[in-house]
mmCIF file of C-alpha atoms in Angstrom:
data_model
loop_
_atom_site.group_PDB
_atom_site.id
_atom_site.type_symbol
_atom_site.label_atom_id
_atom_site.label_comp_id
_atom_site.label_asym_id
_atom_site.label_seq_id
_atom_site.Cartn_x
_atom_site.Cartn_y
_atom_site.Cartn_z
ATOM 1 C CA GLN A 416 4.935 -32.494 6.302
ATOM 2 C CA LYS A 417 1.168 -33.665 6.381
ATOM 3 C CA ARG A 418 0.796 -30.798 9.512
ATOM 4 C CA GLU A 419 -0.096 -33.546 11.786
ATOM 5 C CA ILE A 420 2.646 -32.453 14.629
ATOM 6 C CA SER A 421 3.758 -29.034 15.767
ATOM 7 C CA ASN A 422 7.500 -28.312 14.978
ATOM 8 C CA PHE A 423 7.574 -28.147 18.844
ATOM 9 C CA ASP A 424 6.474 -31.495 19.728
ATOM 10 C CA TYR A 425 8.460 -33.167 16.942
ATOM 11 C CA LEU A 426 11.483 -31.451 18.628
ATOM 12 C CA MET A 427 10.556 -32.991 21.900
ATOM 13 C CA TYR A 428 10.137 -36.335 20.502
ATOM 14 C CA LEU A 429 13.312 -36.073 19.102
ATOM 15 C CA ASN A 430 14.965 -34.951 22.188
ATOM 16 C CA THR A 431 13.384 -38.153 23.583
ATOM 17 C CA LEU A 432 14.597 -40.370 21.655
ATOM 18 C CA ALA A 433 18.306 -38.910 21.633
ATOM 19 C CA GLY A 434 17.945 -39.305 25.874
ATOM 20 C CA ARG A 435 17.733 -35.722 26.674
ATOM 21 C CA SER A 436 15.147 -35.093 29.547
ATOM 22 C CA TYR A 437 13.556 -32.440 31.963
ATOM 23 C CA ASN A 438 15.141 -34.892 34.749
ATOM 24 C CA ASP A 439 18.609 -34.292 33.979
ATOM 25 C CA TYR A 440 20.260 -30.541 33.688
ATOM 26 C CA MET A 441 23.099 -32.307 31.811
ATOM 27 C CA GLN A 442 20.975 -33.713 28.983
ATOM 28 C CA TYR A 443 18.285 -31.467 29.215
ATOM 29 C CA PRO A 444 16.098 -31.046 26.097
ATOM 30 C CA VAL A 445 17.953 -28.526 23.305
ATOM 31 C CA PHE A 446 15.698 -26.250 21.216
ATOM 32 C CA PRO A 447 17.291 -23.742 18.299
ATOM 33 C CA TRP A 448 17.451 -20.285 17.983
ATOM 34 C CA VAL A 449 14.976 -19.646 15.367
ATOM 35 C CA LEU A 450 15.153 -15.865 15.232
ATOM 36 C CA ALA A 451 17.774 -13.321 14.253
ATOM 37 C CA ASP A 452 15.572 -10.364 14.517
ATOM 38 C CA TYR A 453 15.863 -9.016 18.060
ATOM 39 C CA HIS A 454 15.750 -5.305 17.274
ATOM 40 C CA SER A 455 12.594 -4.543 15.122
ATOM 41 C CA GLU A 456 9.401 -3.196 16.074
ATOM 42 C CA THR A 457 7.293 -5.985 14.587
ATOM 43 C CA LEU A 458 8.154 -9.475 13.180
ATOM 44 C CA ASN A 459 7.951 -10.054 9.446
ATOM 45 C CA PHE A 460 7.736 -14.054 9.043
ATOM 46 C CA THR A 461 7.884 -13.699 5.420
ATOM 47 C CA ASN A 462 11.246 -12.312 5.499
ATOM 48 C CA PRO A 463 14.141 -14.815 5.511
ATOM 49 C CA HIS A 464 16.532 -12.377 7.239
ATOM 50 C CA THR A 465 14.044 -12.099 10.279
ATOM 51 C CA PHE A 466 15.435 -16.187 11.075
ATOM 52 C CA ARG A 467 18.289 -17.513 12.080
ATOM 53 C CA ASP A 468 20.500 -19.818 9.679
ATOM 54 C CA LEU A 469 19.010 -23.172 10.349
ATOM 55 C CA SER A 470 21.700 -25.201 8.173
ATOM 56 C CA LYS A 471 24.248 -23.799 10.357
ATOM 57 C CA PRO A 472 25.545 -24.368 14.118
ATOM 58 C CA MET A 473 25.869 -21.167 16.442
ATOM 59 C CA GLY A 474 29.590 -20.924 15.544
ATOM 60 C CA ALA A 475 29.133 -20.274 11.996
ATOM 61 C CA GLN A 476 26.282 -17.856 11.853
ATOM 62 C CA THR A 477 28.597 -15.166 10.639
ATOM 63 C CA VAL A 478 31.333 -15.501 8.108
ATOM 64 C CA GLU A 479 34.225 -13.991 10.171
ATOM 65 C CA ARG A 480 33.031 -16.369 13.620
ATOM 66 C CA LYS A 481 32.944 -19.366 11.096
ATOM 67 C CA HIS A 482 36.675 -18.551 9.670
ATOM 68 C CA LYS A 483 37.881 -18.272 13.360
ATOM 69 C CA PHE A 484 36.670 -21.531 14.566
ATOM 70 C CA ILE A 485 37.777 -23.267 11.319
ATOM 71 C CA GLN A 486 41.358 -21.529 11.898
ATOM 72 C CA ARG A 487 41.315 -23.162 15.533
ATOM 73 C CA PHE A 488 40.327 -26.716 13.790
ATOM 74 C CA ASN A 489 43.030 -26.344 11.383
ATOM 75 C CA GLU A 490 45.689 -25.392 14.028
ATOM 76 C CA VAL A 491 45.437 -28.405 16.761
ATOM 77 C CA GLU A 492 46.920 -31.599 15.659
ATOM 78 C CA LYS A 493 45.110 -34.636 16.484
ATOM 79 C CA SER A 494 45.728 -36.205 19.876
ATOM 80 C CA GLU A 495 44.337 -38.859 22.270
ATOM 81 C CA GLY A 496 43.367 -38.037 25.455
ATOM 82 C CA ASP A 497 44.361 -34.137 25.512
ATOM 83 C CA LEU A 498 42.332 -31.405 26.451
ATOM 84 C CA SER A 499 43.739 -29.602 23.314
ATOM 85 C CA ALA A 500 42.096 -32.121 20.696
ATOM 86 C CA GLN A 501 41.010 -31.288 17.185
ATOM 87 C CA CYS A 502 37.876 -29.674 17.148
ATOM 88 C CA HIS A 503 35.880 -26.510 16.505
ATOM 89 C CA TYR A 504 34.498 -25.761 19.978
ATOM 90 C CA CYS A 505 35.552 -26.655 23.484
ATOM 91 C CA THR A 506 32.256 -25.653 24.690
ATOM 92 C CA HIS A 507 29.062 -26.533 24.270
ATOM 93 C CA TYR A 508 25.211 -25.456 22.951
ATOM 94 C CA SER A 509 23.896 -27.453 26.001
ATOM 95 C CA SER A 510 25.033 -27.724 29.742
ATOM 96 C CA ALA A 511 23.756 -27.714 33.256
ATOM 97 C CA ILE A 512 24.944 -24.198 33.922
ATOM 98 C CA ILE A 513 23.306 -23.055 30.388
ATOM 99 C CA VAL A 514 19.759 -24.659 31.811
ATOM 100 C CA ALA A 515 20.097 -23.158 35.034
ATOM 101 C CA SER A 516 21.400 -19.735 33.775
ATOM 102 C CA TYR A 517 18.170 -19.470 31.486
ATOM 103 C CA LEU A 518 15.871 -20.427 34.200
ATOM 104 C CA VAL A 519 17.888 -18.571 37.163
ATOM 105 C CA ARG A 520 14.749 -16.420 38.289
ATOM 106 C CA MET A 521 12.456 -19.639 39.115
ATOM 107 C CA GLU A 522 12.818 -22.087 41.900
ATOM 108 C CA PRO A 523 14.271 -24.884 41.939
ATOM 109 C CA PHE A 524 16.744 -23.614 39.317
ATOM 110 C CA THR A 525 17.813 -20.525 41.257
ATOM 111 C CA GLN A 526 19.247 -22.958 43.861
ATOM 112 C CA THR A 527 20.600 -24.886 40.872
ATOM 113 C CA PHE A 528 22.459 -22.188 39.514
ATOM 114 C CA CYS A 529 23.798 -20.844 43.050
ATOM 115 C CA SER A 530 25.271 -24.215 43.744
ATOM 116 C CA LEU A 531 27.078 -24.578 40.127
ATOM 117 C CA GLN A 532 28.410 -21.148 40.982
ATOM 118 C CA GLY A 533 29.995 -22.151 44.355
ATOM 119 C CA GLY A 534 26.984 -20.657 46.363
ATOM 120 C CA SER A 535 26.214 -17.567 44.821
ATOM 121 C CA PHE A 536 25.090 -15.609 41.721
ATOM 122 C CA ASP A 537 27.657 -14.886 39.015
ATOM 123 C CA VAL A 538 28.756 -11.668 38.078
ATOM 124 C CA ALA A 539 25.622 -9.434 37.007
ATOM 125 C CA ASP A 540 27.087 -8.775 33.304
ATOM 126 C CA ARG A 541 27.650 -12.551 32.690
ATOM 127 C CA MET A 542 24.061 -13.058 34.091
ATOM 128 C CA PHE A 543 21.329 -13.981 31.513
ATOM 129 C CA HIS A 544 19.502 -10.420 31.242
ATOM 130 C CA SER A 545 18.429 -9.977 27.816
ATOM 131 C CA VAL A 546 17.342 -11.929 24.828
ATOM 132 C CA LYS A 547 19.099 -9.861 22.267
ATOM 133 C CA SER A 548 22.426 -9.679 24.043
ATOM 134 C CA THR A 549 22.538 -13.632 24.909
ATOM 135 C CA TRP A 550 21.765 -14.204 20.988
ATOM 136 C CA GLU A 551 24.537 -11.518 19.985
ATOM 137 C CA SER A 552 26.805 -13.357 22.147
ATOM 138 C CA ALA A 553 26.001 -16.793 20.917
ATOM 139 C CA SER A 554 25.610 -16.063 17.383
ATOM 140 C CA ARG A 555 28.795 -13.350 16.751
ATOM 141 C CA ASP A 556 30.330 -11.692 19.772
ATOM 142 C CA ASN A 557 31.556 -14.353 22.205
ATOM 143 C CA MET A 558 34.055 -17.399 21.165
ATOM 144 C CA SER A 559 33.431 -19.460 24.041
ATOM 145 C CA ASP A 560 29.537 -19.089 23.753
ATOM 146 C CA VAL A 561 27.657 -21.287 21.287
ATOM 147 C CA ARG A 562 24.815 -22.110 23.245
ATOM 148 C CA GLU A 563 21.360 -22.801 22.261
ATOM 149 C CA LEU A 564 18.014 -22.741 23.471
ATOM 150 C CA ILE A 565 15.628 -24.740 25.986
ATOM 151 C CA PRO A 566 11.975 -25.562 25.426
ATOM 152 C CA GLU A 567 10.600 -23.107 27.844
ATOM 153 C CA PHE A 568 11.502 -20.132 25.174
ATOM 154 C CA PHE A 569 8.339 -21.503 23.596
ATOM 155 C CA TYR A 570 5.787 -21.926 26.287
ATOM 156 C CA LEU A 571 6.904 -20.371 29.737
ATOM 157 C CA PRO A 572 6.779 -16.694 30.118
ATOM 158 C CA GLU A 573 7.275 -16.974 33.987
ATOM 159 C CA PHE A 574 11.094 -17.765 33.702
ATOM 160 C CA LEU A 575 11.547 -13.847 32.089
ATOM 161 C CA THR A 576 10.382 -12.272 35.051
ATOM 162 C CA ASN A 577 12.024 -11.929 38.294
ATOM 163 C CA ALA A 578 8.688 -12.811 40.415
ATOM 164 C CA ASN A 579 10.409 -13.863 43.430
ATOM 165 C CA HIS A 580 12.415 -10.509 43.554
ATOM 166 C CA PHE A 581 15.588 -12.146 44.040
ATOM 167 C CA GLU A 582 18.658 -9.646 44.150
ATOM 168 C CA LEU A 583 20.554 -10.637 41.012
ATOM 169 C CA GLY A 584 23.428 -7.710 41.434
ATOM 170 C CA CYS A 585 23.771 -4.635 39.448
ATOM 171 C CA MET A 586 25.413 -4.666 35.955
ATOM 172 C CA GLN A 587 28.772 -2.262 35.232
ATOM 173 C CA ASP A 588 26.582 0.176 33.385
ATOM 174 C CA GLY A 589 24.412 0.863 36.166
ATOM 175 C CA THR A 590 21.421 -1.342 35.385
ATOM 176 C CA VAL A 591 20.218 -3.384 38.202
ATOM 177 C CA LEU A 592 19.171 -6.758 36.966
ATOM 178 C CA GLY A 593 15.455 -7.914 37.395
ATOM 179 C CA ASP A 594 13.118 -9.260 34.663
ATOM 180 C CA VAL A 595 14.616 -10.190 31.392
ATOM 181 C CA GLN A 596 14.843 -7.494 28.934
ATOM 182 C CA LEU A 597 12.919 -8.629 25.777
ATOM 183 C CA PRO A 598 13.076 -7.827 21.810
ATOM 184 C CA PRO A 599 11.120 -4.488 20.963
ATOM 185 C CA TRP A 600 8.349 -6.685 19.343
ATOM 186 C CA ALA A 601 7.508 -8.150 22.755
ATOM 187 C CA ASP A 602 6.076 -4.760 23.939
ATOM 188 C CA GLY A 603 7.903 -5.677 27.262
ATOM 189 C CA ASP A 604 5.352 -8.179 27.587
ATOM 190 C CA PRO A 605 6.674 -12.084 28.166
ATOM 191 C CA HIS A 606 3.689 -13.481 26.975
ATOM 192 C CA LYS A 607 3.800 -11.696 24.151
ATOM 193 C CA PHE A 608 7.456 -12.569 23.588
ATOM 194 C CA ILE A 609 6.288 -16.570 24.003
ATOM 195 C CA LEU A 610 3.493 -16.295 21.978
ATOM 196 C CA LEU A 611 5.538 -14.538 18.625
ATOM 197 C CA HIS A 612 8.363 -16.927 19.491
ATOM 198 C CA ARG A 613 6.298 -20.147 19.525
ATOM 199 C CA GLN A 614 4.521 -18.675 16.057
ATOM 200 C CA ALA A 615 8.347 -18.294 14.767
ATOM 201 C CA LEU A 616 8.752 -21.850 15.519
ATOM 202 C CA GLU A 617 5.775 -23.117 14.002
ATOM 203 C CA SER A 618 6.512 -20.997 10.719
ATOM 204 C CA ASP A 619 6.530 -21.858 7.086
ATOM 205 C CA TYR A 620 10.091 -20.800 7.047
ATOM 206 C CA VAL A 621 11.142 -22.904 10.155
ATOM 207 C CA SER A 622 9.254 -25.509 9.179
ATOM 208 C CA ALA A 623 11.060 -25.894 5.528
ATOM 209 C CA HIS A 624 14.635 -25.247 7.374
ATOM 210 C CA LEU A 625 14.225 -27.415 10.586
ATOM 211 C CA HIS A 626 15.491 -30.624 9.198
ATOM 212 C CA CYS A 627 18.863 -29.050 8.946
ATOM 213 C CA TRP A 628 19.390 -28.017 12.320
ATOM 214 C CA ILE A 629 18.318 -31.421 13.321
ATOM 215 C CA ASP A 630 20.928 -32.754 11.005
ATOM 216 C CA LEU A 631 23.532 -31.005 13.150
ATOM 217 C CA ILE A 632 22.227 -31.884 16.518
ATOM 218 C CA PHE A 633 20.588 -35.334 16.405
ATOM 219 C CA GLY A 634 21.787 -36.398 12.832
ATOM 220 C CA HIS A 635 24.352 -37.207 10.215
ATOM 221 C CA LYS A 636 26.063 -33.965 10.651
ATOM 222 C CA GLN A 637 26.955 -34.503 14.153
ATOM 223 C CA HIS A 638 30.172 -36.079 14.042
ATOM 224 C CA GLY A 639 32.391 -37.373 11.382
ATOM 225 C CA SER A 640 33.535 -35.780 8.116
ATOM 226 C CA ALA A 641 30.228 -34.337 7.761
ATOM 227 C CA ALA A 642 30.614 -32.440 10.862
ATOM 228 C CA VAL A 643 34.144 -31.215 9.990
ATOM 229 C CA GLU A 644 32.551 -30.049 6.638
ATOM 230 C CA ALA A 645 29.664 -28.334 8.748
ATOM 231 C CA VAL A 646 32.003 -26.661 11.071
ATOM 232 C CA ASN A 647 29.864 -28.763 13.800
ATOM 233 C CA THR A 648 32.575 -30.396 15.741
ATOM 234 C CA TYR A 649 33.160 -30.595 19.589
ATOM 235 C CA HIS A 650 35.740 -31.936 21.789
ATOM 236 C CA PRO A 651 35.941 -35.574 21.794
ATOM 237 C CA TYR A 652 34.621 -36.156 25.648
ATOM 238 C CA PHE A 653 31.362 -34.438 24.630
ATOM 239 C CA TYR A 654 30.360 -37.459 22.881
ATOM 240 C CA GLY A 655 29.538 -39.223 25.526
ATOM 241 C CA ASP A 656 28.279 -42.528 23.844
ATOM 242 C CA LYS A 657 31.563 -42.399 21.903
ATOM 243 C CA MET A 658 33.842 -42.836 24.696
ATOM 244 C CA ASP A 659 34.177 -46.093 26.577
ATOM 245 C CA LEU A 660 34.911 -45.177 30.177
ATOM 246 C CA ASN A 661 34.979 -48.553 31.185
ATOM 247 C CA ASN A 662 38.118 -49.372 29.001
ATOM 248 C CA ILE A 663 40.016 -46.295 30.493
ATOM 249 C CA LYS A 664 42.150 -47.771 33.324
ATOM 250 C CA ASP A 665 43.680 -44.129 34.596
ATOM 251 C CA PRO A 666 41.270 -42.665 37.095
ATOM 252 C CA LEU A 667 43.011 -39.409 36.573
ATOM 253 C CA ILE A 668 41.727 -39.340 33.011
ATOM 254 C CA LYS A 669 38.341 -40.863 33.728
ATOM 255 C CA SER A 670 37.562 -38.458 36.423
ATOM 256 C CA THR A 671 38.579 -35.484 34.305
ATOM 257 C CA ILE A 672 36.862 -36.987 31.489
ATOM 258 C CA LEU A 673 33.483 -37.034 33.765
ATOM 259 C CA GLY A 674 33.875 -33.671 35.386
ATOM 260 C CA PHE A 675 34.302 -32.259 31.899
ATOM 261 C CA ILE A 676 31.130 -33.661 30.792
ATOM 262 C CA SER A 677 29.180 -32.903 33.730
ATOM 263 C CA ASN A 678 30.560 -28.947 33.344
ATOM 264 C CA PHE A 679 30.283 -28.468 29.929
ATOM 265 C CA GLY A 680 27.063 -30.621 28.401
ATOM 266 C CA GLN A 681 27.034 -33.787 26.373
ATOM 267 C CA ILE A 682 26.069 -34.524 22.314
ATOM 268 C CA PRO A 683 22.856 -35.920 22.212
ATOM 269 C CA LYS A 684 22.868 -39.761 21.088
ATOM 270 C CA GLN A 685 22.451 -39.997 17.370
ATOM 271 C CA VAL A 686 19.107 -40.865 16.231
#
């Protein structure tokens, strides 16, 4: 509010407080999608429609999608220790595979991604190849995709280029995967993309609404009735600090929970 710290620094500070770290792919710093415009030639920071709705999680960015997740929540009976527990989302907005998929064009993340995938790259159509299509998947099209971003989207142009010339495969439409496809307003320049994306993060609109997103990820809308109301509940296994693993006697259930967390991610500690 006093303009003494940037939004970027503030988000990094909150991530650190919540136990997120660059040293842990499973608890990597999480940053929000801030833009919704990946088709215009130029960005208009005075138009609210340029921006993502920061008051809603990725699963509720469109009305239709929001209702589908509410329907899922209502259909599932509450059940302890069951994979079909009552929640809106059975996937997560930040996980080791999401982090590695974003940074797959850079080592050591390339090797990390391949090891998580069983030794090779994923099917080309599922690889991170376009900022626009990733936004459309996470905000609208894919019910199992609610991913947010990582800090690198706001300062590291190198992760958007295939400088190491990895053979990432060929998509079904014949497109050979190389550099990440950027929105028109970036003019094909990763540096310009990072510059404008960082400007968007520090814009007046985001500064005025960022606290809403922080409530969802780090604050009071993270769990409980406020989370239900905000369409922001995740599978119980994702709430690592709420699961007392020491009291779980069944080794199979315990290993299932740990495997779930390592594969799909975990909610940050509430700040």
